[in-house]
Coordinates of C-alpha atoms in Angstrom, one line a residue:
L1 CA 63.2 93.7 -61.7
G2 CA 60.2 95.4 -61.5
N3 CA 57.8 98.6 -62.1
G4 CA 56.0 97.4 -58.1
D5 CA 52.9 95.7 -59.6
L6 CA 54.7 94.2 -62.7
N7 CA 58.1 92.5 -61.7
G8 CA 59.8 89.3 -62.7
L9 CA 63.0 86.5 -61.7
L10 CA 65.8 86.6 -64.8
Y11 CA 67.9 83.5 -64.7
S12 CA 69.6 81.3 -66.7
S13 CA 68.3 77.6 -67.6
G14 CA 70.9 76.0 -69.9
D15 CA 71.9 78.2 -73.7
S16 CA 68.6 81.0 -72.8
L17 CA 67.7 84.1 -70.3
V18 CA 65.0 82.8 -68.9
L19 CA 61.9 85.6 -67.6
R20 CA 59.8 84.5 -65.3
I21 CA 56.9 86.6 -65.1
T22 CA 54.1 88.2 -62.1
K23 CA 51.0 90.7 -61.1
N24 CA 50.8 91.8 -57.7
D25 CA 46.7 91.0 -59.3
V26 CA 47.3 88.1 -60.3
W27 CA 46.2 85.4 -57.1
D28 CA 44.3 82.2 -57.0
A29 CA 42.0 83.8 -54.4
R30 CA 39.3 81.2 -53.5
I31 CA 38.8 80.0 -50.2
D32 CA 36.6 76.8 -50.3
T33 CA 35.8 76.4 -46.6
S34 CA 33.1 73.7 -46.6
G35 CA 35.3 71.3 -44.9
D36 CA 36.0 73.8 -42.2
P37 CA 34.6 73.5 -38.7
E38 CA 32.4 76.0 -37.2
T39 CA 34.1 79.8 -36.6
T40 CA 36.0 79.6 -34.0
T41 CA 33.9 81.6 -30.2
I42 CA 37.1 82.4 -27.2
D43 CA 35.0 82.8 -23.8
I44 CA 37.3 85.3 -22.5
K45 CA 36.2 84.7 -19.3
G46 CA 35.7 81.6 -18.8
W47 CA 39.3 80.8 -20.3
K48 CA 37.2 78.2 -23.0
T49 CA 36.7 78.0 -26.8
N50 CA 35.5 75.6 -29.6
G51 CA 38.2 75.8 -31.4
S52 CA 40.5 72.9 -32.2
K53 CA 43.5 72.4 -34.5
G54 CA 44.4 70.2 -36.5
S55 CA 40.3 70.2 -38.7
W56 CA 40.3 73.2 -41.3
S57 CA 40.5 72.0 -44.1
S58 CA 40.4 75.2 -46.2
W59 CA 44.3 75.9 -45.3
G60 CA 44.7 72.0 -46.9
K61 CA 43.5 73.5 -50.5
P62 CA 46.4 74.8 -53.2
Y63 CA 44.5 78.2 -53.2
P64 CA 44.5 81.5 -51.7
C65 CA 47.9 81.8 -53.1
P66 CA 49.6 84.0 -55.8
R67 CA 50.6 83.4 -59.4
A68 CA 53.1 83.7 -61.8
C69 CA 52.1 84.7 -65.4
A70 CA 55.0 83.2 -67.5
H71 CA 58.1 83.0 -69.1
V72 CA 59.5 84.7 -71.8
V73 CA 62.5 83.0 -72.8
L74 CA 65.6 84.3 -74.7
K75 CA 67.6 81.1 -76.6
G76 CA 70.7 81.4 -77.4
T77 CA 71.3 84.4 -75.1
T78 CA 74.0 82.6 -72.4
V79 CA 76.5 79.7 -71.8
E80 CA 77.8 80.0 -68.2
P81 CA 80.1 81.4 -66.9
A82 CA 77.9 85.0 -68.3
H83 CA 79.1 88.3 -67.1
S84 CA 75.1 90.4 -66.0
V85 CA 74.7 93.6 -64.4
L86 CA 72.5 95.0 -62.1
D87 CA 72.0 98.3 -62.5
L88 CA 70.2 99.6 -59.8
R89 CA 70.0 103.2 -60.5
R90 CA 68.1 103.1 -63.7
A91 CA 66.8 99.7 -63.0
V92 CA 68.4 97.7 -66.0
A93 CA 70.0 94.3 -65.9
R94 CA 72.5 94.0 -68.5
V95 CA 73.6 90.3 -69.9
L96 CA 76.8 90.6 -71.1
P97 CA 77.0 86.4 -72.8
Q98 CA 81.1 85.2 -72.8
G99 CA 79.7 83.0 -75.8
Q100 CA 81.5 83.9 -79.0
G101 CA 78.7 85.4 -80.9
L102 CA 76.0 85.2 -78.5
P103 CA 73.7 88.1 -78.6
P104 CA 73.6 90.4 -75.6
A105 CA 70.9 91.4 -73.6
E106 CA 69.2 94.6 -71.9
L107 CA 65.7 94.0 -69.8
R108 CA 63.7 97.0 -67.8
A109 CA 60.6 96.9 -66.4
L110 CA 59.0 99.2 -67.7
S111 CA 58.6 102.5 -64.9
H112 CA 55.6 104.1 -66.9
R113 CA 53.9 101.1 -68.3
N114 CA 53.2 97.4 -67.8
I115 CA 55.3 96.1 -70.3
F116 CA 59.0 94.4 -69.5
L117 CA 61.3 95.7 -72.9
I118 CA 63.4 93.9 -74.2
D119 CA 66.5 94.5 -76.1
S120 CA 67.9 91.9 -77.4
R121 CA 68.2 90.1 -81.4
A122 CA 68.1 87.0 -80.0
E123 CA 64.3 85.1 -80.2
A124 CA 62.0 85.9 -78.0
A125 CA 59.9 82.9 -77.2
L126 CA 56.1 82.9 -74.3
K127 CA 55.0 80.1 -71.9
P128 CA 52.4 79.0 -69.9
I129 CA 53.0 78.2 -66.7
P130 CA 50.8 75.7 -65.9
S131 CA 49.4 74.7 -63.2
P132 CA 47.1 71.1 -62.0
N133 CA 44.8 73.7 -60.4
L134 CA 43.7 75.6 -62.7
P135 CA 43.1 75.5 -66.7
A136 CA 45.4 75.4 -69.6
A137 CA 46.0 78.7 -70.7
E138 CA 44.6 79.2 -73.9
Q139 CA 47.4 80.6 -76.1
G140 CA 48.4 81.9 -79.9
V141 CA 49.7 85.0 -82.8
R142 CA 47.8 87.4 -83.8
E143 CA 48.8 89.6 -86.2
G144 CA 52.4 88.2 -86.0
V145 CA 52.7 89.1 -81.5
A146 CA 52.3 86.0 -79.3
W147 CA 49.7 85.9 -76.8
L148 CA 48.4 83.8 -73.8
T149 CA 45.6 83.4 -71.4
Q150 CA 44.9 82.4 -67.4
R151 CA 41.6 81.6 -66.1
I152 CA 41.7 81.5 -62.6
P153 CA 37.5 80.4 -61.1
G154 CA 35.8 81.7 -58.0
D155 CA 34.0 80.5 -55.0
P156 CA 30.4 81.6 -54.2
D157 CA 32.1 84.9 -53.1
W158 CA 34.1 85.2 -54.8
P159 CA 34.2 85.5 -59.1
G160 CA 37.1 84.8 -60.3
M161 CA 39.8 86.8 -62.7
A162 CA 41.6 86.2 -65.7
F163 CA 45.0 87.0 -67.2
A164 CA 46.4 87.8 -70.5
V165 CA 50.2 87.8 -71.5
A166 CA 51.3 89.5 -75.1
L167 CA 54.9 89.9 -76.6
A168 CA 55.6 91.5 -79.3
S169 CA 58.2 92.1 -81.2
A170 CA 60.0 95.2 -84.1
G171 CA 63.3 94.7 -85.3
D172 CA 65.6 93.7 -81.5
R173 CA 63.5 95.7 -79.3
K174 CA 61.0 92.4 -77.9
A175 CA 57.3 94.3 -75.2
V176 CA 55.2 92.4 -72.5
A177 CA 52.4 93.5 -71.7
V178 CA 50.4 91.9 -69.4
V179 CA 46.6 93.2 -67.7
T180 CA 44.6 92.1 -66.0
S181 CA 40.7 91.2 -65.3
R182 CA 41.5 94.0 -62.8
D183 CA 42.9 95.8 -65.7
S184 CA 40.5 95.4 -67.9
K185 CA 36.8 94.2 -69.9
D186 CA 39.6 93.2 -72.1
P187 CA 42.7 91.1 -71.4
L188 CA 43.7 90.5 -74.3
A189 CA 43.1 93.4 -76.5
D190 CA 44.4 96.1 -74.0
A191 CA 47.5 93.4 -73.6
L192 CA 47.8 92.9 -77.9
T193 CA 47.4 96.7 -78.4
L194 CA 50.1 97.7 -75.7
A195 CA 52.7 94.5 -76.1
R196 CA 52.8 96.1 -80.0
A197 CA 52.6 100.0 -79.3
T198 CA 55.4 99.9 -77.0
A199 CA 57.6 97.3 -79.5
R200 CA 57.9 100.3 -82.1
A201 CA 57.9 103.6 -79.3
G202 CA 60.9 104.7 -79.1
A203 CA 64.1 105.9 -77.4
A204 CA 61.7 108.1 -74.9
L205 CA 60.6 105.1 -73.0
V206 CA 63.8 104.8 -71.7
R207 CA 64.3 108.1 -71.0
K208 CA 60.9 108.2 -69.2
H209 CA 61.7 104.6 -66.8
E210 CA 65.4 106.0 -66.1
D211 CA 64.0 109.9 -65.0
D212 CA 61.3 108.1 -62.9
W213 CA 63.9 105.9 -61.7
R214 CA 66.7 109.2 -61.1
E215 CA 63.1 111.3 -59.7
F216 CA 62.8 108.1 -57.1
W217 CA 66.7 107.5 -55.9
A218 CA 66.3 111.4 -55.6
A219 CA 64.2 111.4 -52.7
S220 CA 66.8 109.5 -49.4
G221 CA 70.4 108.5 -49.3
V222 CA 72.7 106.5 -47.2
K223 CA 76.1 106.7 -46.9
L224 CA 78.4 104.2 -44.5
D225 CA 81.0 103.6 -43.1
D226 CA 79.8 99.6 -44.6
A227 CA 80.0 99.9 -47.5
A228 CA 78.0 97.1 -48.0
L229 CA 76.1 97.9 -45.7
T230 CA 75.3 100.5 -47.7
A231 CA 75.2 98.5 -51.1
L232 CA 72.1 96.4 -49.7
W233 CA 70.5 98.8 -48.0
Y234 CA 70.2 100.4 -52.1
R235 CA 69.3 97.4 -53.4
N236 CA 66.3 96.1 -50.7
L237 CA 65.5 99.5 -51.4
Y238 CA 65.7 99.1 -55.4
F239 CA 63.9 96.0 -53.8
L240 CA 61.0 97.4 -52.3
R241 CA 60.3 99.7 -54.9
C242 CA 59.6 96.3 -57.8
V243 CA 57.2 94.5 -55.6
S244 CA 55.1 98.0 -54.4
K245 CA 53.6 101.5 -55.2
P246 CA 50.9 102.8 -55.0
G247 CA 47.1 101.5 -56.1
V248 CA 48.2 98.0 -56.6
V249 CA 47.6 95.3 -54.4
A250 CA 50.2 94.7 -51.5
V251 CA 52.8 92.0 -52.2
G252 CA 52.7 88.2 -49.9
L253 CA 54.7 86.9 -48.3
F254 CA 56.9 86.4 -51.6
A255 CA 58.1 89.2 -54.0
G256 CA 58.4 87.0 -57.0
L257 CA 57.5 83.6 -57.6
V258 CA 59.9 80.5 -57.9
S259 CA 57.0 78.4 -57.6
D260 CA 53.2 77.8 -58.3
A261 CA 52.5 76.3 -54.8
P262 CA 54.4 79.2 -52.0
A263 CA 55.2 78.7 -48.6
W264 CA 51.7 79.3 -45.6
H265 CA 49.5 80.5 -49.8
G266 CA 51.8 83.3 -49.6
G267 CA 49.8 85.3 -48.7
H268 CA 49.8 88.0 -45.4
T269 CA 51.1 86.7 -42.1
I270 CA 50.9 89.8 -39.4
N271 CA 53.0 88.1 -37.1
Y272 CA 55.8 90.2 -38.1
N273 CA 56.0 89.4 -42.3
T274 CA 53.4 91.7 -43.8
Q275 CA 54.1 94.4 -40.5
Q276 CA 57.5 94.2 -41.8
T277 CA 58.3 94.1 -45.5
F278 CA 56.7 97.2 -45.7
Q279 CA 58.6 99.0 -42.3
G280 CA 61.2 100.2 -44.5
A281 CA 59.0 102.4 -46.2
F282 CA 59.3 105.2 -43.8
T283 CA 62.5 105.2 -42.5
G284 CA 63.7 105.7 -47.0
N285 CA 61.3 108.7 -46.8
H286 CA 58.9 106.5 -49.7
V287 CA 56.0 105.9 -48.0
E288 CA 54.4 105.6 -50.9
L289 CA 55.5 102.4 -51.0
A290 CA 53.2 101.6 -47.6
Q291 CA 50.1 102.2 -49.1
P292 CA 48.8 99.0 -50.3
V293 CA 49.6 97.7 -47.2
E294 CA 47.5 100.5 -45.5
Q295 CA 44.8 99.9 -48.3
L296 CA 44.4 96.2 -47.8
V297 CA 44.2 97.1 -43.7
A298 CA 41.2 99.2 -44.7
D299 CA 39.6 96.8 -47.0
Y300 CA 39.9 93.9 -44.0
L301 CA 38.2 96.2 -41.1
P302 CA 34.3 95.8 -42.2
R303 CA 36.1 92.1 -41.6
A304 CA 38.3 92.7 -39.1
R305 CA 34.5 94.0 -36.9
W306 CA 33.0 91.4 -37.5
L307 CA 35.6 88.6 -36.4
A308 CA 35.8 90.9 -33.0
R309 CA 31.9 90.2 -33.1
K310 CA 31.9 86.5 -33.5
T311 CA 34.7 85.0 -32.3
Y312 CA 34.9 87.3 -28.4
N313 CA 31.9 89.2 -27.6
C314 CA 33.6 92.1 -28.8
G315 CA 33.5 96.1 -30.1
G316 CA 36.1 97.4 -31.9
A317 CA 38.3 94.7 -34.9
F318 CA 40.5 92.0 -35.0
F319 CA 43.0 90.6 -37.6
P320 CA 43.4 87.6 -37.8
H321 CA 47.3 85.9 -38.2
N322 CA 45.9 85.2 -42.5
L323 CA 45.0 88.1 -44.4
Y324 CA 43.9 87.1 -48.0
P325 CA 43.1 89.6 -51.6
Y326 CA 39.3 90.1 -52.4
E327 CA 38.2 88.8 -49.3
P328 CA 34.6 90.0 -49.2
P329 CA 34.4 92.8 -46.7
D330 CA 30.7 92.0 -45.4
P331 CA 31.0 89.0 -44.3
E332 CA 27.4 88.3 -43.9
G333 CA 26.7 88.9 -47.4
C334 CA 28.9 85.5 -47.9
R335 CA 27.4 82.3 -48.8
S336 CA 30.3 79.9 -48.1
K337 CA 30.9 78.6 -44.6
N338 CA 31.1 80.6 -41.7
Q339 CA 30.7 83.6 -44.3
R340 CA 34.1 82.5 -45.9
V341 CA 35.5 83.3 -42.3
H342 CA 39.8 82.1 -43.5
A343 CA 40.8 82.1 -39.6
C344 CA 42.3 78.6 -38.5
T345 CA 42.3 78.1 -35.0
P346 CA 44.6 78.5 -32.2
W347 CA 46.9 80.8 -34.8
A348 CA 44.8 82.9 -35.9
H349 CA 44.4 83.7 -32.6
T350 CA 46.9 86.0 -31.4
I351 CA 45.4 89.3 -29.6
G352 CA 48.8 91.2 -30.5
N353 CA 48.8 91.2 -34.3
S354 CA 46.0 93.6 -34.5
G355 CA 47.4 96.4 -32.6
F356 CA 51.2 95.0 -34.5
L357 CA 49.8 95.8 -37.7
V358 CA 48.2 98.8 -36.6
Q359 CA 51.7 100.4 -36.7
N360 CA 52.1 100.8 -39.9
L361 CA 49.4 103.1 -39.9
W362 CA 50.4 104.9 -37.2
W363 CA 53.8 105.7 -38.2
H364 CA 53.2 106.5 -41.5
Y365 CA 51.4 109.7 -39.8
Q366 CA 54.6 110.4 -37.7
Y367 CA 56.8 110.3 -40.6
Q368 CA 53.8 111.9 -43.1
P369 CA 52.2 113.8 -40.9
D370 CA 48.5 114.1 -42.8
R371 CA 44.8 114.9 -41.9
E372 CA 43.6 113.2 -44.3
Y373 CA 45.2 110.1 -44.9
L374 CA 45.1 110.4 -40.4
V375 CA 40.6 110.3 -40.6
K376 CA 39.9 108.7 -44.0
T377 CA 42.9 105.9 -42.6
A378 CA 45.0 105.8 -40.1
W379 CA 42.7 106.7 -38.1
P380 CA 39.7 104.3 -37.9
A381 CA 41.4 100.6 -37.8
L382 CA 43.9 102.9 -34.8
R383 CA 40.1 103.9 -33.4
D384 CA 39.3 100.0 -33.8
V385 CA 41.8 97.8 -32.7
A386 CA 41.9 100.5 -29.1
L387 CA 37.6 100.0 -28.6
F388 CA 38.9 96.3 -29.1
Y389 CA 41.7 95.8 -26.3
A390 CA 39.5 98.0 -24.1
D391 CA 36.9 95.4 -24.4
F392 CA 38.8 91.8 -24.2
M393 CA 40.4 94.1 -21.4
D394 CA 37.0 94.5 -19.9
Q395 CA 36.2 90.7 -19.8
C396 CA 39.6 89.8 -18.2
R397 CA 39.9 87.7 -14.9
A398 CA 41.4 90.1 -12.5
G399 CA 45.3 89.8 -11.4
P400 CA 47.4 91.2 -9.1
P401 CA 46.6 94.3 -7.8
D402 CA 45.9 96.7 -10.6
K403 CA 46.1 94.5 -13.8
V404 CA 43.9 92.0 -15.6
I405 CA 45.6 88.8 -16.9
L406 CA 45.7 89.1 -20.7
A407 CA 44.2 86.0 -21.5
P408 CA 43.9 83.5 -23.5
S409 CA 45.7 84.3 -27.1
V410 CA 48.7 82.4 -29.0
S411 CA 52.2 82.2 -29.5
P412 CA 52.1 81.7 -33.1
E413 CA 55.4 80.3 -33.4
H414 CA 55.5 78.1 -30.2
W415 CA 52.4 76.4 -29.3
G416 CA 48.5 76.6 -29.8
W417 CA 46.3 75.6 -27.1
T418 CA 47.6 74.3 -23.7
S419 CA 45.8 73.3 -21.3
N420 CA 43.2 75.5 -18.8
M421 CA 45.5 77.6 -20.8
E422 CA 48.7 78.1 -18.6
R423 CA 50.8 78.8 -22.0
N424 CA 47.8 81.5 -23.6
R425 CA 47.9 83.8 -20.9
N426 CA 50.0 87.0 -21.1

């Protein structure tokens, strides 16, 4: 379930339903480069690098990574087996327990506000998700509304953040609000107000939610000879809408966190994962769902220009293998070692990834031509990556007639730097 920013995984555990809540902007975005070697430099014509594998302590830290916010537990709602339905058309989950006398439940991530709306007479409890890397969450009850707050520490170049979750009830209706310090100067106060007001609101909330989803589905559709493939298309477009919309932090490798320690730091790996997550938005006639990752590219662009100069002595822009939210755009202003650059050799230095990443922006423009988007967002990134490639090739060794030996680079799924760059060419 999700509305593009707030999303959750719903599952059963014993006699309870559990909703594990995530919000796109909730990140432990600390980066600790204090134990790293110096930033990698690469001599293109000389096929030399000062980088080596295995000494990047920043990669071994438990952060940066996204963090789940809380569990909401509906006690006594299910005994296996239970019948559950996810209605994609209306974006609602309905759970009909098979046990005698057990209450049904309906759950929605409201399309227009960061609220999970739960309709069930079952008692609901709000529980934190502890992490050994974070301070303990604070909890309490204020005027009948349960709440918790969590602080995430910062580093020398990132101030940290906080979030609040509030659970309010009015009869059989429950409202769970999540507000972060990026949304509000006082996340707890605003989460309490939002949850309380939503729990008391009427049926208009559900009508607005269903109207928004009706408008979403009206933009595109498919009817294939293979019914299973047709259903898969709709389910995956629904899923993308649950975790992406304009103006939010781009979701990383794991949309919906089943673990507090997601693999690969749960960030953006641009050897294909980040790109392919959003490519279906174009053919699905929902170009707007790709906006968050395009904003990630635009935000990182000044840092990518710095990396092109620092690592390759090239102009233009170079994007490393791994990107994360909240990276300061100006490395020169950073106090952390290496200007807080988290670009681990050798995997960061696949030169093809930069073009692969900005191709998404070009496809956006092809599917939805808009001059303002081209000028402000797509063109600066496309131009600067092209300039990097031109400068890189100008420094490459000569190959066969009218060609260069495109090197050095790294195949991210195979091997790192090899002797005499034998496996790092072309």
